Every structure is written in structure tokens, then in C-alpha cells.
Coordinates of C-alpha atoms in Angstrom, one line a residue:
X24 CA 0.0 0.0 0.0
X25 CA 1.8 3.2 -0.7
X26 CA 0.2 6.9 0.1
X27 CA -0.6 7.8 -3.8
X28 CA -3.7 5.2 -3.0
X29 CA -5.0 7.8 -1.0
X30 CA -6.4 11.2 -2.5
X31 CA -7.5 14.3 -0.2
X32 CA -11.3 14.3 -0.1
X33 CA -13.2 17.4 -0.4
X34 CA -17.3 16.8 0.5
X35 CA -18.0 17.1 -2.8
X36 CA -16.0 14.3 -4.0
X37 CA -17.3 12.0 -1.5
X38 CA -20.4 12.5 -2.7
X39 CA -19.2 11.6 -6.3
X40 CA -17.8 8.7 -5.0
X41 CA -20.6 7.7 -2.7
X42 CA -23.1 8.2 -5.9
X43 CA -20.6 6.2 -8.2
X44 CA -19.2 3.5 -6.4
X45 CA -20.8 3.5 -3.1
X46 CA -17.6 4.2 -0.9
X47 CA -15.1 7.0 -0.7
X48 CA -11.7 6.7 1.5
X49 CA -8.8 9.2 1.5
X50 CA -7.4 12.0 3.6
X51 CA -9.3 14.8 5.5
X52 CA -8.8 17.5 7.7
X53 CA -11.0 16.1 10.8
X54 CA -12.9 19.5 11.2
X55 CA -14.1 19.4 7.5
X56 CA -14.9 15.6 8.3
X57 CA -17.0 16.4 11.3
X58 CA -18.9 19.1 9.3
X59 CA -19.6 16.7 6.6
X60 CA -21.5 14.0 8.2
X61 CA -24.1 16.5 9.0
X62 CA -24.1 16.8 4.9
X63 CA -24.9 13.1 3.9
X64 CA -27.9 11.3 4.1
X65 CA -28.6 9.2 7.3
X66 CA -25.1 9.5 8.1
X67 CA -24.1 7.2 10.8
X68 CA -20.6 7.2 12.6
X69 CA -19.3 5.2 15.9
X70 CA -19.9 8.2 18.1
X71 CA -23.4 8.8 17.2
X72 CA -24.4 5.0 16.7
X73 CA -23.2 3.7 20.1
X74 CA -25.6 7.1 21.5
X75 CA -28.2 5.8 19.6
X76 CA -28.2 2.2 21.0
X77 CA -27.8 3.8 24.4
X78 CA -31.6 5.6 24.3
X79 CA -32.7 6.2 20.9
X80 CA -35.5 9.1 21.8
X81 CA -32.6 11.3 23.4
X82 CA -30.5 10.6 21.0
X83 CA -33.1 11.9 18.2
X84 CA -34.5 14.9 20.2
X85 CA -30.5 15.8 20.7
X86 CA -30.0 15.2 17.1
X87 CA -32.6 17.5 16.6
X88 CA -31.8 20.3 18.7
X89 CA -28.2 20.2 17.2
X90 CA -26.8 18.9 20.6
X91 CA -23.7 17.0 20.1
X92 CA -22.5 14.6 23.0
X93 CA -19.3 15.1 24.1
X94 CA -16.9 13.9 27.0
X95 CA -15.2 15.7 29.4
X96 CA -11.6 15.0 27.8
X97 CA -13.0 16.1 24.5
X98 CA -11.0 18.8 24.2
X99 CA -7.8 17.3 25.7
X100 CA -8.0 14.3 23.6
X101 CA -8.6 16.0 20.1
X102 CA -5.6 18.7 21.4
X103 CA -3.2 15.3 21.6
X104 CA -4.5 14.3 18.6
X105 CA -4.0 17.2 16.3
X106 CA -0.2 17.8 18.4
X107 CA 0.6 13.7 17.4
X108 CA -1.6 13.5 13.8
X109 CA -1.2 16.7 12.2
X110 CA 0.9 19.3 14.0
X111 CA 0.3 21.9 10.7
X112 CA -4.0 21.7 12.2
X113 CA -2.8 22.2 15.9
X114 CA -0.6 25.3 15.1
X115 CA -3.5 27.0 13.5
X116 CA -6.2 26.2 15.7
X117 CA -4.6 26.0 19.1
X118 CA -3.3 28.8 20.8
X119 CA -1.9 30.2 24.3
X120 CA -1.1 33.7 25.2
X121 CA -1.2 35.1 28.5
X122 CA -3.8 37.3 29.6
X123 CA -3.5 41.5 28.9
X124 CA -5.2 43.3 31.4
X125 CA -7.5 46.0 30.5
X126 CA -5.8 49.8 31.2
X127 CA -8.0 52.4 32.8
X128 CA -8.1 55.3 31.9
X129 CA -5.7 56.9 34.5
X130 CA -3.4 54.4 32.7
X131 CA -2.9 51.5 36.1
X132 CA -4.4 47.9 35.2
X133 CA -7.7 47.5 36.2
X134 CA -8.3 46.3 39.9
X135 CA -10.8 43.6 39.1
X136 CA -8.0 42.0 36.0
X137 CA -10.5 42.4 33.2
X138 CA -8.8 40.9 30.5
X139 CA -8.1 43.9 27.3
X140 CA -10.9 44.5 24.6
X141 CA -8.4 44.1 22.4
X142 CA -7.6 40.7 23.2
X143 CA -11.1 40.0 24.1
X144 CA -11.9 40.9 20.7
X145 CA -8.9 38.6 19.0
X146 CA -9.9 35.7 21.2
X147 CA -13.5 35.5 20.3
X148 CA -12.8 35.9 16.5
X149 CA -10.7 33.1 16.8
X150 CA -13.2 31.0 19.0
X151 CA -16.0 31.7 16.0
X152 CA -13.8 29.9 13.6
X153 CA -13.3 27.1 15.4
X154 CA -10.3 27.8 17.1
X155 CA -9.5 26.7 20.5
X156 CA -7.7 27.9 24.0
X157 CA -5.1 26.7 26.0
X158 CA -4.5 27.3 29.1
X159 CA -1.1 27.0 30.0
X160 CA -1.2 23.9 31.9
X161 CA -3.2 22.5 29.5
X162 CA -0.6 23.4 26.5
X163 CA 2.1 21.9 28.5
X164 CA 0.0 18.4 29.4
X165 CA -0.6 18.1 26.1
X166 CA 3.0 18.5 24.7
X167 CA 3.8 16.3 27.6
X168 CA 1.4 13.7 26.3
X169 CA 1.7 14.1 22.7
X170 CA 5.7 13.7 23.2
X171 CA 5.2 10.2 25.2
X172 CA 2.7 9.2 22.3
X173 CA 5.2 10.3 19.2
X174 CA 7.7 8.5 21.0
X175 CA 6.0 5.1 21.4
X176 CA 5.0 5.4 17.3
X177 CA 8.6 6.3 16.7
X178 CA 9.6 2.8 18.0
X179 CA 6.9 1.3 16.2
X180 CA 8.6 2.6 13.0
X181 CA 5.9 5.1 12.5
X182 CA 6.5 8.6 11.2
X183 CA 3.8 11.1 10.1
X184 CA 3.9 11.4 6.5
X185 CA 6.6 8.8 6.0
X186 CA 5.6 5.2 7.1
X187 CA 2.3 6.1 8.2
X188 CA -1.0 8.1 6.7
X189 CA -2.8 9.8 9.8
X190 CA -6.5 11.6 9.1
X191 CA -8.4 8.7 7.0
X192 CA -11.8 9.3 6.3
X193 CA -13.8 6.4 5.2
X194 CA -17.1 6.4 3.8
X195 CA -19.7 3.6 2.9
X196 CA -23.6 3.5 1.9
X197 CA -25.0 0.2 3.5
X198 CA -27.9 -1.0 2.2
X199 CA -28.4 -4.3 3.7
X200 CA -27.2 -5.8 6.7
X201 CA -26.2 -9.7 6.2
X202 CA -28.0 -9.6 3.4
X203 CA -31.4 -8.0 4.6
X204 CA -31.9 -5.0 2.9
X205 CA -32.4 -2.0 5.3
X206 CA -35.5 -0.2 5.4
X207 CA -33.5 3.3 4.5
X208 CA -29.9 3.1 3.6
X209 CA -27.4 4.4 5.3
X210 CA -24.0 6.3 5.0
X211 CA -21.7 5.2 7.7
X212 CA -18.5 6.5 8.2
X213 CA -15.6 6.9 10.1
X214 CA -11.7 8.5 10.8
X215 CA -8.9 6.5 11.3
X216 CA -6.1 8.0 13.4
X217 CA -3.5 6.2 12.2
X218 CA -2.5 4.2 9.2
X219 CA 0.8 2.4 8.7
X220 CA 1.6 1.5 5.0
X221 CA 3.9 -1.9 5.5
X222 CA 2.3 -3.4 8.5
X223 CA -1.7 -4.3 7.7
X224 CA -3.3 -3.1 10.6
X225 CA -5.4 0.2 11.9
X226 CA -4.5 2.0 14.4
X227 CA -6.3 4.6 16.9
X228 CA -5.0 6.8 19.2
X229 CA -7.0 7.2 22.7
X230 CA -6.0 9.4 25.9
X231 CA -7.5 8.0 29.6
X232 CA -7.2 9.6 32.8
X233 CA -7.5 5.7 34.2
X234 CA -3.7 5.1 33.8
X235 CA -2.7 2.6 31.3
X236 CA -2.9 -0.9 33.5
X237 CA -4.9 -3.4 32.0
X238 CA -8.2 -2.8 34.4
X239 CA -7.7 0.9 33.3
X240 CA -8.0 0.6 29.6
X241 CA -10.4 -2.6 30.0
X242 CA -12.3 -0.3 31.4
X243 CA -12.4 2.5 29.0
X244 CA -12.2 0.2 26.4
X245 CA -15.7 -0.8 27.7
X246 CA -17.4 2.6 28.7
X247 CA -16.4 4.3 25.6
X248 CA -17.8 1.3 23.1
X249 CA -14.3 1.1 21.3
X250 CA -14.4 -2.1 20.6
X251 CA -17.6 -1.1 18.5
X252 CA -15.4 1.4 16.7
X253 CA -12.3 -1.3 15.8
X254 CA -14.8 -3.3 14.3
X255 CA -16.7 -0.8 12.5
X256 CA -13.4 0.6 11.5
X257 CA -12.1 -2.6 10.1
X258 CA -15.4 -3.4 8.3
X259 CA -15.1 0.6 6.7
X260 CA -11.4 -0.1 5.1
X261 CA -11.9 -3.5 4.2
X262 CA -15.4 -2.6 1.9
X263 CA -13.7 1.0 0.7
X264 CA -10.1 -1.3 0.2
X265 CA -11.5 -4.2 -1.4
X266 CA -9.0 -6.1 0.9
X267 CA -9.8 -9.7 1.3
X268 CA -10.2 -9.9 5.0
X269 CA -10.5 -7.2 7.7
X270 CA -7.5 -6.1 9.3
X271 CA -6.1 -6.1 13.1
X272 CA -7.2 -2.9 15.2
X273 CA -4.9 -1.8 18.0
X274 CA -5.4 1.4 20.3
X275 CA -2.9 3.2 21.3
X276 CA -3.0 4.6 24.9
X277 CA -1.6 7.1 26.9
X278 CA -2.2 8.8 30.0
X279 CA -3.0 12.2 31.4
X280 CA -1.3 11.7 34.7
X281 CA 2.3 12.0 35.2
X282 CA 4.4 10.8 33.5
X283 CA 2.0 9.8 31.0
X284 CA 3.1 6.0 30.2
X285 CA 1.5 4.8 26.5
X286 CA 0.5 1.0 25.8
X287 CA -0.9 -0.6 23.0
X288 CA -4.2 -2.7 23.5
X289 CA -5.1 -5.0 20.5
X290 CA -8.8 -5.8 19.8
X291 CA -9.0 -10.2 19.9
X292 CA -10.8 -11.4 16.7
X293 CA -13.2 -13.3 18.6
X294 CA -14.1 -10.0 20.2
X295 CA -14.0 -8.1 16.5
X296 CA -16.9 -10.8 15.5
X297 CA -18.8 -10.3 18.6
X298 CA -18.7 -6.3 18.2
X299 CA -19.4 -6.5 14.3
X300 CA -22.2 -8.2 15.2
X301 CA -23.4 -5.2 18.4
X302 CA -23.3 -2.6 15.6
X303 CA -25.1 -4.7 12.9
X304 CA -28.0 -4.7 14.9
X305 CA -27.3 -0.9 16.0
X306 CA -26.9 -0.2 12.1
X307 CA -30.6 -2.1 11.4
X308 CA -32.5 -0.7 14.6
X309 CA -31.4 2.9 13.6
X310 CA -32.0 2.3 9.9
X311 CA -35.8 1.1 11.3
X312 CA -36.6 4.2 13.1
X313 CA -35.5 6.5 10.3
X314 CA -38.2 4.8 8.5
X315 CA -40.6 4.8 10.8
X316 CA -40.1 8.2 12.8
X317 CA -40.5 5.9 15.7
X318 CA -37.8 6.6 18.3
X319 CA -39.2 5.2 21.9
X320 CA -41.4 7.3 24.0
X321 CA -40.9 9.1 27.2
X322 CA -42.6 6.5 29.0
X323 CA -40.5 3.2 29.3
X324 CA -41.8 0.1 30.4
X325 CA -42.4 -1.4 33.8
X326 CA -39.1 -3.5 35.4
X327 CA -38.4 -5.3 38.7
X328 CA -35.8 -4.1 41.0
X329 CA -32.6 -6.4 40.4
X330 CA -29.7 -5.2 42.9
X331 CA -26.4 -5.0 42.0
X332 CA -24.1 -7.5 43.4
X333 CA -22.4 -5.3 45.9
X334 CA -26.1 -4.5 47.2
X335 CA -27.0 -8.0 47.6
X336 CA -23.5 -8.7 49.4
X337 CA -24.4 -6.1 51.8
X338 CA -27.7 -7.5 52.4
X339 CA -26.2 -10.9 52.9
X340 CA -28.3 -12.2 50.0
X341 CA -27.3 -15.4 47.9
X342 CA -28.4 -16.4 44.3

């Protein structure tokens, strides 16, 4: 696989694609790529699927309202990944500068430290395109972290640019599942971090604040559905490849807390069936309530009480 295989998309030519051939892959700049799922039909990504199977009716009223879920490390974890991925995106749309304090008039800095019109000003013409702020500790946790990552793909041969393709957008229209035709087709798509060009597997990059020991990432590993998006992921570059079989997916780990240790957690492929299989379903439920404009009511249904196990040990009750 060499990088000439892969062309920089623009929306328009995923649509041609989409249209001609029913699958578009190639390079993007992830802010474009986040703008243009809102742009194609019934577009479905990892992120919005896995909120979907969670409670479809908040999903589709937030869908709605223009809400858009997102963590709390949101911010830190697309800083890393701009600093690692593509350090041209992070210079232009993260910044730090300390704060000027606004001058009276009798010419001493104001008593309360208002911060300067004039920087006021810059700062939220930056913030309406997009850009984002840093504090300081925040710009140097992120260097920190982003240096620890580099490193860890630096002895995995991987260089940006050189052995490796970061930033690839893949899209595919799904019309059946299994081969059951959906009631609506769908466009799912998705963004892989990382992509070496001699070794066939996928990689994604992942900060935790739950260290990197195995119960740490098993854990976020679980909470965050990523074994949902390995699978998904896999499926996406295999079908927009035309690869004979789907390749390993690995996630690449590394702390927030000091001194911010990586590790690489590989997806089993008896788990990659058993997760194809989660977001099948996912794909064909959402696909249904398109169709339908059925989403679940407010009202769920009934349920009986069923402790958790530390209740029950409190209790002293045995099953």
C-alpha cells in the first residue's frame, strides 16, 4: 500500500464517489470531516451510533436540537491528537497567550484583571472559527502527552507522512445488513487516526485519565464502546479497500497523569466478531426508526428491581 492510493477528499467528492461507487476513503482535515457527516444522508458514525443504541429518543431529540454529545476530555483528547496526527492543524487552531489586562483610563491595570478589549476581541474571533484555547497547563499536558505518544510510534517505525497516513476518512452507503436490505440506507462513516503502509493493521490513538494498566483501559475500552469502533473501523477499510479480509485494530493509549506512560491494546478477533455483530444490529435498529419516525417514548416500560451485586453482598443475599 503506498500513500498515492490515497487522495484528499473534499465533500464534494465523497459525494461523487458515494453516488458512483458507493464508498469514498482518503485523507481529510478532521474538522471538514465532522462538518460533513451533518451533509450526507442518514449519516451514521461510531460516536453517534453507540448514542443511539444507548436511548434512541434522546439521541433523536438531541440530534434534533443540534446537541452534540461530548466527554469531558473532548477537548484534551482532540488537542493530543492534532499535536501527534497533524501538527500543521494544531498550530493553527490552538493557541496560548497570557492574559492582557485591560488599562483604565488613568493608565494602572484594572483592579478587578478584566482581560483587554483588544484581546477580548482577537480571542473570540478566533473562538468563532473554530479555534480553540489553551491554558497554559493545559498546552504543557498536552506537549507532555503528545511527546510520550510520538515517541511510542517512533519505536513502532511510525513517522507522520513517512511510514504512516494519519487523518483517514472512510465512507460507505450500507444497504443491507447480512443480506437483509435495510428499510432506509445508510451512509456510515468513520476516521482513522493512524495508518501504517507496510504493517496491515489500523490503528487509533485514545488518551485515559484511568492510567494505562490493563483494568484501566479494559475499562475504558468498555465505557467508551471502542471495541464497537475497531470493528466498525475494520469493516469501513476492508469494503472501501476491497481487501480480502478485515485487518487487526490496536489502540494506542496514553495517560493524562504524570508521566504519562503509552501502551498498545489489540482488539481479539473473537471479540471483532462479537462487536461486528453489536453494531449490525445498532446499524438495522437505527435504519428502522429512520423509516418509521419511531424513536421510543418518554414513557419506558415497567421493570423489577434487580440489585447489583455489591447491594445484595451487603444484604447478605445469595443467588
Amino acid at each position: 500500500m503506498d500513500a498515492s492510493d490515497f487522495e484528499r477528499l473534499s465533500l464534494e467528492r465523497v459525494k461523487e464517489l458515494l453516488d458512483k461507487q458507493g464508498s469514498a476513503i482518503g485523507l481529510v482535515d478532521p474538522d471538514e470531516y465532522h462538518k460533513w457527516k451533518k451533509e450526507l444522508p442518514n449519516c451514521v458514525s461510531k460516536s453517534s451510533l453507540v448514542e443511539f443504541m444507548e436511548n434512541p429518543l434522546r439521541f433523536k431529540m438531541n440530534l434534533d436540537a443540534g446537541i452534540e454529545k461530548k466527554s469531558a476530555g473532548f477537548k484534551l483528547g482532540s488537542a493530543v491528537d492534532a499535536a501527534v496526527l497533524t501538527p500543521d492543524v494544531f498550530a493553527r487552531k490552538y493557541f496560548y497567550e497570557s492574559k492582557e489586562v485591560q488599562i483604565c483610563a488613568n493608565g494602572k491595570p484594572h483592579a478587578g484583571g478584566h482581560q483587554s478589549k483588544e484581546q477580548k476581541a482577537r480571542w473570540d474571533e478566533r473562538a468563532a472559527r473554530g479555534d480553540v484555547f489553551l491554558e497554559l497547563e493545559e498546552l504543557k499536558l498536552v506537549n507532555d502527552m503528545a511527546n510520550s505518544m510520538t515517541e511510542h510510534l517512533q519505536k513502532l517505525g511510525l513517522k507522520v507522512g513517512e511510514t504512516c497516513l494519519t487523518q483517514v476518512a472512510m465512507f460507505v452507503r450500507v444497504e443491507a445488513v447480512n443480506g437483509v436490505m435495510l428499510p432506509v440506507p445508510l451512509t456510515v462513516c468513520g476516521c482513522l487516526d493512524i495508518l501504517p503502509l507496510e504493517d496491515p493493521v489500523l490503528l487509533d490513538a485514545k488518551v485515559t485519565s484511568r492510567g494505562v494498566t490493563e483494568a484501566g483501559i479494559n475499562a475504558a475500552m468498555a465505557d467508551y464502546s471502542y471495541g464497537v469502533q475497531a470493528a466498525m473501523y475494520a469493516d469501513l477499510f476492508q469494503v472501501c479497500t476491497g481487501e480480502p479480509e478485515a485487518r487487526r485494530f490496536v489502540f494506542l493509549f496514553a495517560e493524562t497523569i504524570f508521566p504519562h506512560q503509552t501502551r498498545l491494546a489489540w482488539v481479539p478477533a473473537t471479540l471483532m466478531i462479537a462487536y461486528r455483530t453489536h453494531y449490525q444490529v445498532g446499524l438495522e435498529q437505527y435504519s428502522r426508526c429512520v423509516a418509521t419516525g419511531e424513536w421510543g417514548g418518554l414513557q419506558l416500560p415497567d421493570m423489577d428491581f434487580n440489585p447489583p451485586r455489591w447491594e445484595l453482598q451487603k444484604l447478605n443475599v445469595h443467588f
